PQR file with spaces between the fields and no chain letter, atoms N, CA, C, O and H, PARSE charges and radii, in Angstrom:
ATOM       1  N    UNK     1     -30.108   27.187    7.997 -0.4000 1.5000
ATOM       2  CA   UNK     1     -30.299   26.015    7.171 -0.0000 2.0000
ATOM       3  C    UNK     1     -29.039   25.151    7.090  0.5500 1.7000
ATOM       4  O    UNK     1     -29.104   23.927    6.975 -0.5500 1.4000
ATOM       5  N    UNK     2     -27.807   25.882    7.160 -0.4000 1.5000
ATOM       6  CA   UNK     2     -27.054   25.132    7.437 -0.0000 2.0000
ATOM       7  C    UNK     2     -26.427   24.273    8.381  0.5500 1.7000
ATOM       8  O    UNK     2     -25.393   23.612    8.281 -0.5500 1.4000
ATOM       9  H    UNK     2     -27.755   26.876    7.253  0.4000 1.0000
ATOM      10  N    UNK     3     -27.232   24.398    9.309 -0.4000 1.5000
ATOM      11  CA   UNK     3     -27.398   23.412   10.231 -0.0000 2.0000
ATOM      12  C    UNK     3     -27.885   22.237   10.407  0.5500 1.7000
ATOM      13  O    UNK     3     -27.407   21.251   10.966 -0.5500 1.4000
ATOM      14  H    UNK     3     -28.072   24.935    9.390  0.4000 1.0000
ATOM      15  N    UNK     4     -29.110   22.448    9.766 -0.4000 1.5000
ATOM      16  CA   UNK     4     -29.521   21.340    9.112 -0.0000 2.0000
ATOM      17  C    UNK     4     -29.111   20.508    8.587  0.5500 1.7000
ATOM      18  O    UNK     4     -29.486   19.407    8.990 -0.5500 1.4000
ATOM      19  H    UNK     4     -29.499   23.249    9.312  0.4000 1.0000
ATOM      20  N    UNK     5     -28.160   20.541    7.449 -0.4000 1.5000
ATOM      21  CA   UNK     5     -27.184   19.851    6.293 -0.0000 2.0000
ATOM      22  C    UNK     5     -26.594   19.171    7.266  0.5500 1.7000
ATOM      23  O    UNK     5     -26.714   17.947    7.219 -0.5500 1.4000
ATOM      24  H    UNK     5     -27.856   21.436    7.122  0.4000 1.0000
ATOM      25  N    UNK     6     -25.887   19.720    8.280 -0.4000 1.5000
ATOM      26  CA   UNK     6     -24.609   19.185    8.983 -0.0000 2.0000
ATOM      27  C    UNK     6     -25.156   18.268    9.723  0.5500 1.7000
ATOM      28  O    UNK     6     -24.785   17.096    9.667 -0.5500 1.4000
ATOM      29  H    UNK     6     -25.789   20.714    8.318  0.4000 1.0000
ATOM      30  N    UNK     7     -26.373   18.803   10.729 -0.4000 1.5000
ATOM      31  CA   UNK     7     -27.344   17.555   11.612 -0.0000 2.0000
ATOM      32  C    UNK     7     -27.979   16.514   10.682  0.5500 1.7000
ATOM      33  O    UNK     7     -28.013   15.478   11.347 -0.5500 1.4000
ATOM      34  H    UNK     7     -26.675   19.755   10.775  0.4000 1.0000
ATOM      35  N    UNK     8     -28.343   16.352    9.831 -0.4000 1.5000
ATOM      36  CA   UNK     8     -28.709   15.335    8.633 -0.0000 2.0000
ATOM      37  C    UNK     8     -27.431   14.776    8.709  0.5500 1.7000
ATOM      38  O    UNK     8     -27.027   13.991    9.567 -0.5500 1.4000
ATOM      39  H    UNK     8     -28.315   17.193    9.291  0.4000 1.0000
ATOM      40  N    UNK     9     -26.842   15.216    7.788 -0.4000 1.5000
ATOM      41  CA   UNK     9     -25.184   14.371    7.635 -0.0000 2.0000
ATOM      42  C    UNK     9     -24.938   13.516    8.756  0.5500 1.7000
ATOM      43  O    UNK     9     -25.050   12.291    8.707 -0.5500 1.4000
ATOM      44  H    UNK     9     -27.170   15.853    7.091  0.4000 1.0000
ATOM      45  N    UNK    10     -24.553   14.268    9.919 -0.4000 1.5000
ATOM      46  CA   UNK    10     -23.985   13.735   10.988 -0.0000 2.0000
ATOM      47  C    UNK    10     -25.249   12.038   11.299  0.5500 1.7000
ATOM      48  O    UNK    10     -24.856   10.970   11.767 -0.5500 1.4000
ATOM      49  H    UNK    10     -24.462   15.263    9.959  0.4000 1.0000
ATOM      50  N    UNK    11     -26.389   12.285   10.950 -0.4000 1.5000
ATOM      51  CA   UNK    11     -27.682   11.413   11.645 -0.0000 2.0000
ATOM      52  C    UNK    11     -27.388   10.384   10.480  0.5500 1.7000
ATOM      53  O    UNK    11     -27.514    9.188   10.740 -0.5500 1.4000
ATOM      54  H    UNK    11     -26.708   13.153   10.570  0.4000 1.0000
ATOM      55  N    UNK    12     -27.095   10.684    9.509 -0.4000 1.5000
ATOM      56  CA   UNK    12     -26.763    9.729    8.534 -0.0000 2.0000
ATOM      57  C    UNK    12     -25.480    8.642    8.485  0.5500 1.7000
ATOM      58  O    UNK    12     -25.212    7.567    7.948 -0.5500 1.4000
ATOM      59  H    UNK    12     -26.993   11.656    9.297  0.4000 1.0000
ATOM      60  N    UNK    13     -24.720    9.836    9.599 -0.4000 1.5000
ATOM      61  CA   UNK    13     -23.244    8.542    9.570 -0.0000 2.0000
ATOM      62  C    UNK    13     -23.351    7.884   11.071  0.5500 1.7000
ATOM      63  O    UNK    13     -22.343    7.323   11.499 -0.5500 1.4000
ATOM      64  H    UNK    13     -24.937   10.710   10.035  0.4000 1.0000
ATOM      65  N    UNK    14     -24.324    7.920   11.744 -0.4000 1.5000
ATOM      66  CA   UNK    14     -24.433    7.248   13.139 -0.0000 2.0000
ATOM      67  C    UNK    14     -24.649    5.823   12.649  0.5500 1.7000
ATOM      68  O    UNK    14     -25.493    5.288   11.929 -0.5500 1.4000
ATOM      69  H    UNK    14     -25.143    8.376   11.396  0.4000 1.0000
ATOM      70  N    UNK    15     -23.497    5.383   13.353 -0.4000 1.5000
ATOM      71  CA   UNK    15     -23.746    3.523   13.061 -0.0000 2.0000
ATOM      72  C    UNK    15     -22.707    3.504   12.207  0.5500 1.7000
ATOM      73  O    UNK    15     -22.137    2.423   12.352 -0.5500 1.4000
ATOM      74  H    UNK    15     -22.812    5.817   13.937  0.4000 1.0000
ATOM      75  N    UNK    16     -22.137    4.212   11.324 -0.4000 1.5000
ATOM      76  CA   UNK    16     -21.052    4.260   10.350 -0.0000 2.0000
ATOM      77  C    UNK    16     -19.677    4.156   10.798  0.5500 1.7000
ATOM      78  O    UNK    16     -19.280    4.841   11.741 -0.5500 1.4000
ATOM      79  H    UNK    16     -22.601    5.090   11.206  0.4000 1.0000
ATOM      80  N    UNK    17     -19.174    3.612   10.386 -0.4000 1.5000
ATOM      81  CA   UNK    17     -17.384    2.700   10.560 -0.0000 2.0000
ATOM      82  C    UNK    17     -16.716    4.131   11.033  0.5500 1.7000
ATOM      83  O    UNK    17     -15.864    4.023   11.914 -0.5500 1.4000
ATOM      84  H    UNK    17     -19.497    3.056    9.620  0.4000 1.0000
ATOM      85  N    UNK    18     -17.043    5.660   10.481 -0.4000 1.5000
ATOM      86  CA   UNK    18     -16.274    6.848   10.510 -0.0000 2.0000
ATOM      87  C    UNK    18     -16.690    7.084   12.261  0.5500 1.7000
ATOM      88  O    UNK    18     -15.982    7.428   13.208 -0.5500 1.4000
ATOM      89  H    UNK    18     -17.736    5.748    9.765  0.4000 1.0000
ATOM      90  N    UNK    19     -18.068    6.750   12.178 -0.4000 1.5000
ATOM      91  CA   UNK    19     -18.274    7.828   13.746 -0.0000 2.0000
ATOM      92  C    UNK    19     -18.056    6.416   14.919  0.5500 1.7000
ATOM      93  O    UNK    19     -17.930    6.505   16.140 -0.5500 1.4000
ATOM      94  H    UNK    19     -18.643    6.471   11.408  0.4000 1.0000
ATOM      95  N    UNK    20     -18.066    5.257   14.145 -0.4000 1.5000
ATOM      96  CA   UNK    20     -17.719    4.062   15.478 -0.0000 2.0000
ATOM      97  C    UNK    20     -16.248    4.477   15.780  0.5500 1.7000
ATOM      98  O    UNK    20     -15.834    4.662   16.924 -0.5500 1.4000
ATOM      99  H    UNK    20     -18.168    5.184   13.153  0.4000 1.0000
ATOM     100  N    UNK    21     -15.495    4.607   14.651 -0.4000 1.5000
ATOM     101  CA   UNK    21     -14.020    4.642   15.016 -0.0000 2.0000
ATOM     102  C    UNK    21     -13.423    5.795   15.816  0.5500 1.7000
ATOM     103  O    UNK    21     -12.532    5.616   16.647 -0.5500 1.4000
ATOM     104  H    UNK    21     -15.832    4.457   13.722  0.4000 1.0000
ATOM     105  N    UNK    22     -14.057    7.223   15.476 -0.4000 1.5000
ATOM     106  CA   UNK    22     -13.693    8.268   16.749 -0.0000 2.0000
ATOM     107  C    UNK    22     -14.089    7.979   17.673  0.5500 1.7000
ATOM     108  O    UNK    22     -13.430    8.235   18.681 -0.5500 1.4000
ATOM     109  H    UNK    22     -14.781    7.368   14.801  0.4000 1.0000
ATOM     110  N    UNK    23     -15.593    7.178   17.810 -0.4000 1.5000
ATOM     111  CA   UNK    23     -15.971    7.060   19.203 -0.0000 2.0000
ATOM     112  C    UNK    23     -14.752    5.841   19.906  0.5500 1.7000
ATOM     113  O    UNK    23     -14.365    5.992   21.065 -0.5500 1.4000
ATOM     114  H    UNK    23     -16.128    6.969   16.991  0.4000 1.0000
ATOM     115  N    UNK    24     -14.299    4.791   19.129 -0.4000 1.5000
ATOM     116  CA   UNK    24     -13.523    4.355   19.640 -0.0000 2.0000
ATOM     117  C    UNK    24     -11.942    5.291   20.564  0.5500 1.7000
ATOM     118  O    UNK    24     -11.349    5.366   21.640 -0.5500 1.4000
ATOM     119  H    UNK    24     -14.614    4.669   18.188  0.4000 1.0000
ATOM     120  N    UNK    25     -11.955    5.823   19.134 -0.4000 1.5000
ATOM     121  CA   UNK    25     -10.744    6.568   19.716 -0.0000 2.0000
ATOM     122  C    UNK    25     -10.655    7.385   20.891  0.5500 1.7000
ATOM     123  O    UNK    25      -9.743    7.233   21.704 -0.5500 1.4000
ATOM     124  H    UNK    25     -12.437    5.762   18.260  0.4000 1.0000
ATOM     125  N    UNK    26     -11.593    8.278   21.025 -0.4000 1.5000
ATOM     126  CA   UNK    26     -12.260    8.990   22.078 -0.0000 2.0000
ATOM     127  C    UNK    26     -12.432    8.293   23.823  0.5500 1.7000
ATOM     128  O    UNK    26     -12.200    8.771   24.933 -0.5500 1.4000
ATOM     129  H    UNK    26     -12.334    8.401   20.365  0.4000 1.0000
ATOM     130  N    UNK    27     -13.063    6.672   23.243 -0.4000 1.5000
ATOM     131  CA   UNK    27     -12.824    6.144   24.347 -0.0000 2.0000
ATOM     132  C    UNK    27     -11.443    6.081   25.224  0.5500 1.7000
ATOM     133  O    UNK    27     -11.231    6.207   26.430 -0.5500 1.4000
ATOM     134  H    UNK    27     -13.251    6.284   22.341  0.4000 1.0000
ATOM     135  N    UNK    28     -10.729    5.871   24.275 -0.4000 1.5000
ATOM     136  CA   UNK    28      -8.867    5.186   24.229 -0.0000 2.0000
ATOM     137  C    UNK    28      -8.410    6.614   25.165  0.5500 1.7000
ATOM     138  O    UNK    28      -7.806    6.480   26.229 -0.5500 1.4000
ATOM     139  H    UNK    28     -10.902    5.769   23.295  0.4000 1.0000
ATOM     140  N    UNK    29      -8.829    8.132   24.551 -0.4000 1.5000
ATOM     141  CA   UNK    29      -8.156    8.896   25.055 -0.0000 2.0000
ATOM     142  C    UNK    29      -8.895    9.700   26.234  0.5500 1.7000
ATOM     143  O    UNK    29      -8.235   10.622   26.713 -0.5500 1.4000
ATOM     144  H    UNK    29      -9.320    8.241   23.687  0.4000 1.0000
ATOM     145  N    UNK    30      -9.956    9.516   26.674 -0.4000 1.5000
ATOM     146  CA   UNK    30     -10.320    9.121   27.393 -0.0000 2.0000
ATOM     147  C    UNK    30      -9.860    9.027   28.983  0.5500 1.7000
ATOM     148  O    UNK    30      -9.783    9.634   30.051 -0.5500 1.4000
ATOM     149  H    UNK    30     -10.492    8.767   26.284  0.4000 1.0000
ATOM     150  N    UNK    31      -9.558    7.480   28.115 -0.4000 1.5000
ATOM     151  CA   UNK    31      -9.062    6.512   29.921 -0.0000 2.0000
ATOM     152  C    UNK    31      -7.398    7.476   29.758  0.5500 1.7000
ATOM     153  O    UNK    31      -6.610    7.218   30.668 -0.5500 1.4000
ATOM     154  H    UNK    31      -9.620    6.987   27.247  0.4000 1.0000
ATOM     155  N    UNK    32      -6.958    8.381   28.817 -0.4000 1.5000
ATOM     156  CA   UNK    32      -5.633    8.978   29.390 -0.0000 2.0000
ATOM     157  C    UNK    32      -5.675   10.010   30.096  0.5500 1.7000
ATOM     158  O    UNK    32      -4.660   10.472   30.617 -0.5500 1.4000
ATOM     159  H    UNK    32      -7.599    8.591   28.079  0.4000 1.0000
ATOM     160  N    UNK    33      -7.149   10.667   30.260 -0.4000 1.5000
ATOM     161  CA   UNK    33      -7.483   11.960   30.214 -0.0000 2.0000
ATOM     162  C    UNK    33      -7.362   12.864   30.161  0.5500 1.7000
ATOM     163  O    UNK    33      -7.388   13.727   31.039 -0.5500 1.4000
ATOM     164  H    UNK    33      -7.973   10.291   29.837  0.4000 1.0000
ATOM     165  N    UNK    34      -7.018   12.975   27.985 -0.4000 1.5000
ATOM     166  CA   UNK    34      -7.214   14.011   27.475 -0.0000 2.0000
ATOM     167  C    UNK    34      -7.715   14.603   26.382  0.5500 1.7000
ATOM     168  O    UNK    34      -7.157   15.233   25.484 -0.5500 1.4000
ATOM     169  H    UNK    34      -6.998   12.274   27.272  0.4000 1.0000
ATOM     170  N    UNK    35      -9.246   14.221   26.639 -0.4000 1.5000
ATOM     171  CA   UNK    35     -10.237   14.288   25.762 -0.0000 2.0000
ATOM     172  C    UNK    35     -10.294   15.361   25.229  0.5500 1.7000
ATOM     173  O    UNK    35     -10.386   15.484   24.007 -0.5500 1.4000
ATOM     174  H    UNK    35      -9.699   13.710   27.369  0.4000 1.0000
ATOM     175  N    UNK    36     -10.239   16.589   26.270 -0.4000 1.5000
ATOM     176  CA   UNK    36     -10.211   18.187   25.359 -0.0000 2.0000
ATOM     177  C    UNK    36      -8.911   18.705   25.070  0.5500 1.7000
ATOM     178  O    UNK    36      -8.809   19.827   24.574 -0.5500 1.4000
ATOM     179  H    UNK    36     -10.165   16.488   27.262  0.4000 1.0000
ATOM     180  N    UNK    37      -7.821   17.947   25.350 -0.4000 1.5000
ATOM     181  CA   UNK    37      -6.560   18.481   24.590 -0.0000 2.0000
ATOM     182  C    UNK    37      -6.782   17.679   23.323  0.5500 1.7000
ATOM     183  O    UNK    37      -6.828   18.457   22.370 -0.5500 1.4000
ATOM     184  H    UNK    37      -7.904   17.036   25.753  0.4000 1.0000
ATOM     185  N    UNK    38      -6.909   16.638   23.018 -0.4000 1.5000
ATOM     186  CA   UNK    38      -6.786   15.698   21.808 -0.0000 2.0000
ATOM     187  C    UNK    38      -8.180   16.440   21.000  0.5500 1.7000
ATOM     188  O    UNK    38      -7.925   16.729   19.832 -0.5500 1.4000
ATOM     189  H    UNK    38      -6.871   16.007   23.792  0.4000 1.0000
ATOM     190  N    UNK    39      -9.354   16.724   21.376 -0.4000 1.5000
ATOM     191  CA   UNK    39     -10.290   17.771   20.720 -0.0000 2.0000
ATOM     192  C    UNK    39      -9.849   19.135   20.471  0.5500 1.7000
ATOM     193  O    UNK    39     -10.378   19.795   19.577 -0.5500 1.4000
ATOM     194  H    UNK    39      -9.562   16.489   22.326  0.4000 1.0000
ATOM     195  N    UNK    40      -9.144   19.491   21.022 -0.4000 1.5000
ATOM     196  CA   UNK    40      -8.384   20.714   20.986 -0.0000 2.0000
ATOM     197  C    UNK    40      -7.594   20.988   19.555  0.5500 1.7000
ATOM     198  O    UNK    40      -7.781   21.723   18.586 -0.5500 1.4000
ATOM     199  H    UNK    40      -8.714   18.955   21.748  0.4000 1.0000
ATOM     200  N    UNK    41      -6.827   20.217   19.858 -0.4000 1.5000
ATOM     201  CA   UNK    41      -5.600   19.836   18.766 -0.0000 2.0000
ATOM     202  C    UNK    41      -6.529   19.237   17.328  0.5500 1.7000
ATOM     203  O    UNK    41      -6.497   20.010   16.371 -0.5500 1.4000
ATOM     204  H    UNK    41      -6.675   19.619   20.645  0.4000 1.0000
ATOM     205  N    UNK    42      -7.248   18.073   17.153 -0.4000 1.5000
ATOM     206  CA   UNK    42      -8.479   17.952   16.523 -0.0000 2.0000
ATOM     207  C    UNK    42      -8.605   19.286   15.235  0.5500 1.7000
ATOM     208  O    UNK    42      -8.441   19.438   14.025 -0.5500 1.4000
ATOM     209  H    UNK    42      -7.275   17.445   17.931  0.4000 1.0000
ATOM     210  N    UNK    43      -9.129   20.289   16.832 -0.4000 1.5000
ATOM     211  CA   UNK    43      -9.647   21.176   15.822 -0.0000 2.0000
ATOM     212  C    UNK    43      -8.805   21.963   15.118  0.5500 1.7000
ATOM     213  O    UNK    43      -8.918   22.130   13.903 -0.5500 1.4000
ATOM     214  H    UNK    43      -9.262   20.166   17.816  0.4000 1.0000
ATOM     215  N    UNK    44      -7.979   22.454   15.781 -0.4000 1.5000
ATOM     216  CA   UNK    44      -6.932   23.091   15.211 -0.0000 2.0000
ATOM     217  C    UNK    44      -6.179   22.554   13.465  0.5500 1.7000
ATOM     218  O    UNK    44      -5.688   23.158   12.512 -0.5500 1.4000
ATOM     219  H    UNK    44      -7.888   22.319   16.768  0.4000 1.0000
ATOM     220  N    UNK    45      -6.474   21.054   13.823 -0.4000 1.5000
ATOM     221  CA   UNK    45      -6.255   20.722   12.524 -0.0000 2.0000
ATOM     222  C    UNK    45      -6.827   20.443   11.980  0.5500 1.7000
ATOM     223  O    UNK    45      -6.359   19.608   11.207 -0.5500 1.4000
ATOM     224  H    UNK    45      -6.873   20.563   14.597  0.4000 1.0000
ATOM     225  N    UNK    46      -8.429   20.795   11.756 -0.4000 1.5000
ATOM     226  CA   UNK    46      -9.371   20.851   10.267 -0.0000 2.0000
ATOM     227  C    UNK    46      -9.374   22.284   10.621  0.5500 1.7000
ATOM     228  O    UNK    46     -10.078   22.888    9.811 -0.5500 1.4000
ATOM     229  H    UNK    46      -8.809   21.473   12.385  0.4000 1.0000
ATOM     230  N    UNK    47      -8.828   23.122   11.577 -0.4000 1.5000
ATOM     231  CA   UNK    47      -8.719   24.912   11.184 -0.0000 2.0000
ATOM     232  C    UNK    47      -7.572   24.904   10.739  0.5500 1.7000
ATOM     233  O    UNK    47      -7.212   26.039   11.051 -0.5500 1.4000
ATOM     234  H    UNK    47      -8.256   22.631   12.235  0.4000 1.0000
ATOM     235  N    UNK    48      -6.203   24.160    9.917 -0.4000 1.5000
ATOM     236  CA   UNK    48      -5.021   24.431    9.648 -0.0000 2.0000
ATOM     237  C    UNK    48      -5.494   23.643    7.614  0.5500 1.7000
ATOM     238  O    UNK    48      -5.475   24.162    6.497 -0.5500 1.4000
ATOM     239  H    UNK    48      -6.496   23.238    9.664  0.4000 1.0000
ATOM     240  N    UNK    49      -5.665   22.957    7.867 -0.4000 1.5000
ATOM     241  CA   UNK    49      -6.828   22.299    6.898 -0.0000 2.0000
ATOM     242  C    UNK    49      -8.024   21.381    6.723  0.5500 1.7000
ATOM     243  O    UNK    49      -8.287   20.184    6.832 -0.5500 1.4000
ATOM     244  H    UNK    49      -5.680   22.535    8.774  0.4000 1.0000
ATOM     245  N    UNK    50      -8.593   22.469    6.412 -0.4000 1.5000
ATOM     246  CA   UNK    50     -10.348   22.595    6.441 -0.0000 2.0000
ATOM     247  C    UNK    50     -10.467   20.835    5.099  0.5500 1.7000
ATOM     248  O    UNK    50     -11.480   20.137    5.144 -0.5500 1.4000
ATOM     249  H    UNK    50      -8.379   23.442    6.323  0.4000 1.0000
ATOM     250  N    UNK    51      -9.782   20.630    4.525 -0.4000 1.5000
ATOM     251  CA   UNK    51      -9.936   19.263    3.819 -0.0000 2.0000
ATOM     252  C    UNK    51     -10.034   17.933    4.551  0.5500 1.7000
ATOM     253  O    UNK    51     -10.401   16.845    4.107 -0.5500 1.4000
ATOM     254  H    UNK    51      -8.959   21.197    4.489  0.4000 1.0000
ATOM     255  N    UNK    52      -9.485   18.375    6.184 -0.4000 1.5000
ATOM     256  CA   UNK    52      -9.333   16.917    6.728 -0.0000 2.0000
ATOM     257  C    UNK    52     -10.677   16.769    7.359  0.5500 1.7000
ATOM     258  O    UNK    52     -11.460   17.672    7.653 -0.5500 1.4000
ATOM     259  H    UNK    52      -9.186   19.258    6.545  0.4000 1.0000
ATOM     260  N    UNK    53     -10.835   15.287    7.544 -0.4000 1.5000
ATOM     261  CA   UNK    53     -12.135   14.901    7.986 -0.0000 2.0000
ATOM     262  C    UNK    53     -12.344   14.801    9.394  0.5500 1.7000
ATOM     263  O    UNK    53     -11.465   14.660   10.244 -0.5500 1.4000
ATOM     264  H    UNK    53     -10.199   14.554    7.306  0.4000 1.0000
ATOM     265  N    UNK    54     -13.302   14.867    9.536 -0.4000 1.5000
ATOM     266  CA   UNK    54     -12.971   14.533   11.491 -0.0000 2.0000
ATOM     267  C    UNK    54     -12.599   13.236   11.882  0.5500 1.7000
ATOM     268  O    UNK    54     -12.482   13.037   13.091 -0.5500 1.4000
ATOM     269  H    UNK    54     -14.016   14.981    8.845  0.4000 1.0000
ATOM     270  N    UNK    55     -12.402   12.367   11.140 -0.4000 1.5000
ATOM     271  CA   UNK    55     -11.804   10.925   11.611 -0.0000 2.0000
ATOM     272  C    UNK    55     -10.557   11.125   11.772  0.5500 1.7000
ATOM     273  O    UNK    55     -10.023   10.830   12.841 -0.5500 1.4000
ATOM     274  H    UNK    55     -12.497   12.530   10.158  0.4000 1.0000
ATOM     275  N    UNK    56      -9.887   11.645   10.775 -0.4000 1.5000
ATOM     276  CA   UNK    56      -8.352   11.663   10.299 -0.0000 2.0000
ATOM     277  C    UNK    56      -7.774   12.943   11.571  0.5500 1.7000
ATOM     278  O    UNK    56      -6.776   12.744   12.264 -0.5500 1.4000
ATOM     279  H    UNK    56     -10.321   11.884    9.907  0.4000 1.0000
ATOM     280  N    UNK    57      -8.591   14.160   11.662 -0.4000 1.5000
ATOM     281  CA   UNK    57      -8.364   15.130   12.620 -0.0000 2.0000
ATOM     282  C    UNK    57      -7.859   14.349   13.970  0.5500 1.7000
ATOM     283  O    UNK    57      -6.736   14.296   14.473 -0.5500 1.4000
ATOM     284  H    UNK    57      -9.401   14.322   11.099  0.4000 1.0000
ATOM     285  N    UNK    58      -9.173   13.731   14.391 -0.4000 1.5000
ATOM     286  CA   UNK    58      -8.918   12.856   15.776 -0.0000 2.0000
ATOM     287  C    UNK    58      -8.025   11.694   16.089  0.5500 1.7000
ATOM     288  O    UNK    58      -7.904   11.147   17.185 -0.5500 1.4000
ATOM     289  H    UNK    58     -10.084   13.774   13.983  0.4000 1.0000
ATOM     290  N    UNK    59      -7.163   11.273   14.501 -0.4000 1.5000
ATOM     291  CA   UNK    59      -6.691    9.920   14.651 -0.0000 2.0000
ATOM     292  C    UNK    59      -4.893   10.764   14.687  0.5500 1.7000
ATOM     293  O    UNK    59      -3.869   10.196   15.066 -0.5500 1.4000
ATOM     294  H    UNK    59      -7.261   11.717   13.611  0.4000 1.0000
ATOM     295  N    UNK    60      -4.988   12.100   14.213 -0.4000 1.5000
ATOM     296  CA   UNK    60      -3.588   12.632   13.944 -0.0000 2.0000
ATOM     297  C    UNK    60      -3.468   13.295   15.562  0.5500 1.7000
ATOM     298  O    UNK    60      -2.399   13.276   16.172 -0.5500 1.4000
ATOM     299  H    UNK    60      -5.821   12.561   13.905  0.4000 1.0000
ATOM     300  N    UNK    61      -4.647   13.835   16.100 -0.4000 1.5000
ATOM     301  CA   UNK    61      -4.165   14.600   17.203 -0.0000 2.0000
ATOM     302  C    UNK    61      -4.054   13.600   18.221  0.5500 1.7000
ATOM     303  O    UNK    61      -3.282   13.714   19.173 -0.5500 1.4000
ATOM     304  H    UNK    61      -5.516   13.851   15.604  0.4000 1.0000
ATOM     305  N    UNK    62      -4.868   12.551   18.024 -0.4000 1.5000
ATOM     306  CA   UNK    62      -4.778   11.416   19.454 -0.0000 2.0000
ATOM     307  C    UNK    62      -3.119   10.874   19.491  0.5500 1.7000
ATOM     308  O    UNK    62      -2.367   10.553   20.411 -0.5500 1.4000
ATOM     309  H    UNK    62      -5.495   12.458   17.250  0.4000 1.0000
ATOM     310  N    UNK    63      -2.973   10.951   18.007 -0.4000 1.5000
ATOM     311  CA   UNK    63      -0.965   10.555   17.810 -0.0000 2.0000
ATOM     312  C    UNK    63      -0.280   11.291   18.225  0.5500 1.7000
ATOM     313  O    UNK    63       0.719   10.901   18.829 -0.5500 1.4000
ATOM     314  H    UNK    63      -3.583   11.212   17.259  0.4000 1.0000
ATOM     315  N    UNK    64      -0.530   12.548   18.076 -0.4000 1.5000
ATOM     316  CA   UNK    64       0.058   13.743   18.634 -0.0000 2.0000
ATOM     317  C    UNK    64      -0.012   13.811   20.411  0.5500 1.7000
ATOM     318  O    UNK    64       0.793   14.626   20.862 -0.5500 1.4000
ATOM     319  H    UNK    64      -1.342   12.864   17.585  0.4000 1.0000
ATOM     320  N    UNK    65      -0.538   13.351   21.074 -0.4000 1.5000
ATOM     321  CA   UNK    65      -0.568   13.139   22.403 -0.0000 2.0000
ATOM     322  C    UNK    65      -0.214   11.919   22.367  0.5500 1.7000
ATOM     323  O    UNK    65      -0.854   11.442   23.303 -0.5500 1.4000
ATOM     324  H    UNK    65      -1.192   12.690   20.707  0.4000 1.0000
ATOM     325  N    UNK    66       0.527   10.886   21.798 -0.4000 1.5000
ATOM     326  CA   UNK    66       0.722    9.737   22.456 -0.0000 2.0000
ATOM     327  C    UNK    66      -0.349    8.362   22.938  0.5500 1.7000
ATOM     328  O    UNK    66      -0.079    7.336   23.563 -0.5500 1.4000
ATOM     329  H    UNK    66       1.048   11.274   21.038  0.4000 1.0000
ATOM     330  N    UNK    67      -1.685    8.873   22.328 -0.4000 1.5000
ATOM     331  CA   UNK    67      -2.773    7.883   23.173 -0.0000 2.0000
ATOM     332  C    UNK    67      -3.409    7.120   21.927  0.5500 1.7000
ATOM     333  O    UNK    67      -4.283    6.271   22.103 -0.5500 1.4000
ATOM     334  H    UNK    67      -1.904    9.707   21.820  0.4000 1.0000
């Protein structure tokens, strides 16, 4: 069931300023290609703290690589 919650959520923020802007970012890192290091790192930091959001995750690790 808790899957659910999260797939709802997530269907709810499509089109939303949060999931345009990773997708932006994503694009950006991307064209550097290093989509699964910058996801990597990402995760590591909502697993270092579980408070950060996935916008903020992807906007600190994409800094963290430079892209």
């Amino acid at each position: 069931m808790i899957m659910n919650k999260i797939r709802k959520d997530f269907l709810n923020k499509i089109g939303s300023e949060e999931i345009i802007e990773i997708n932006s970012i994503l694009d950006k890192v991307n064209e550097f290609g290093l989509t699964v290091e910058v996801i990597y790192t990402a995760l590591n930091e909502i697993k270092s703290n579980p408070n950060t959001t996935p916008l903020l995750a992807i906007q600190i690790a994409a800094n963290d690589w430079d892209c």
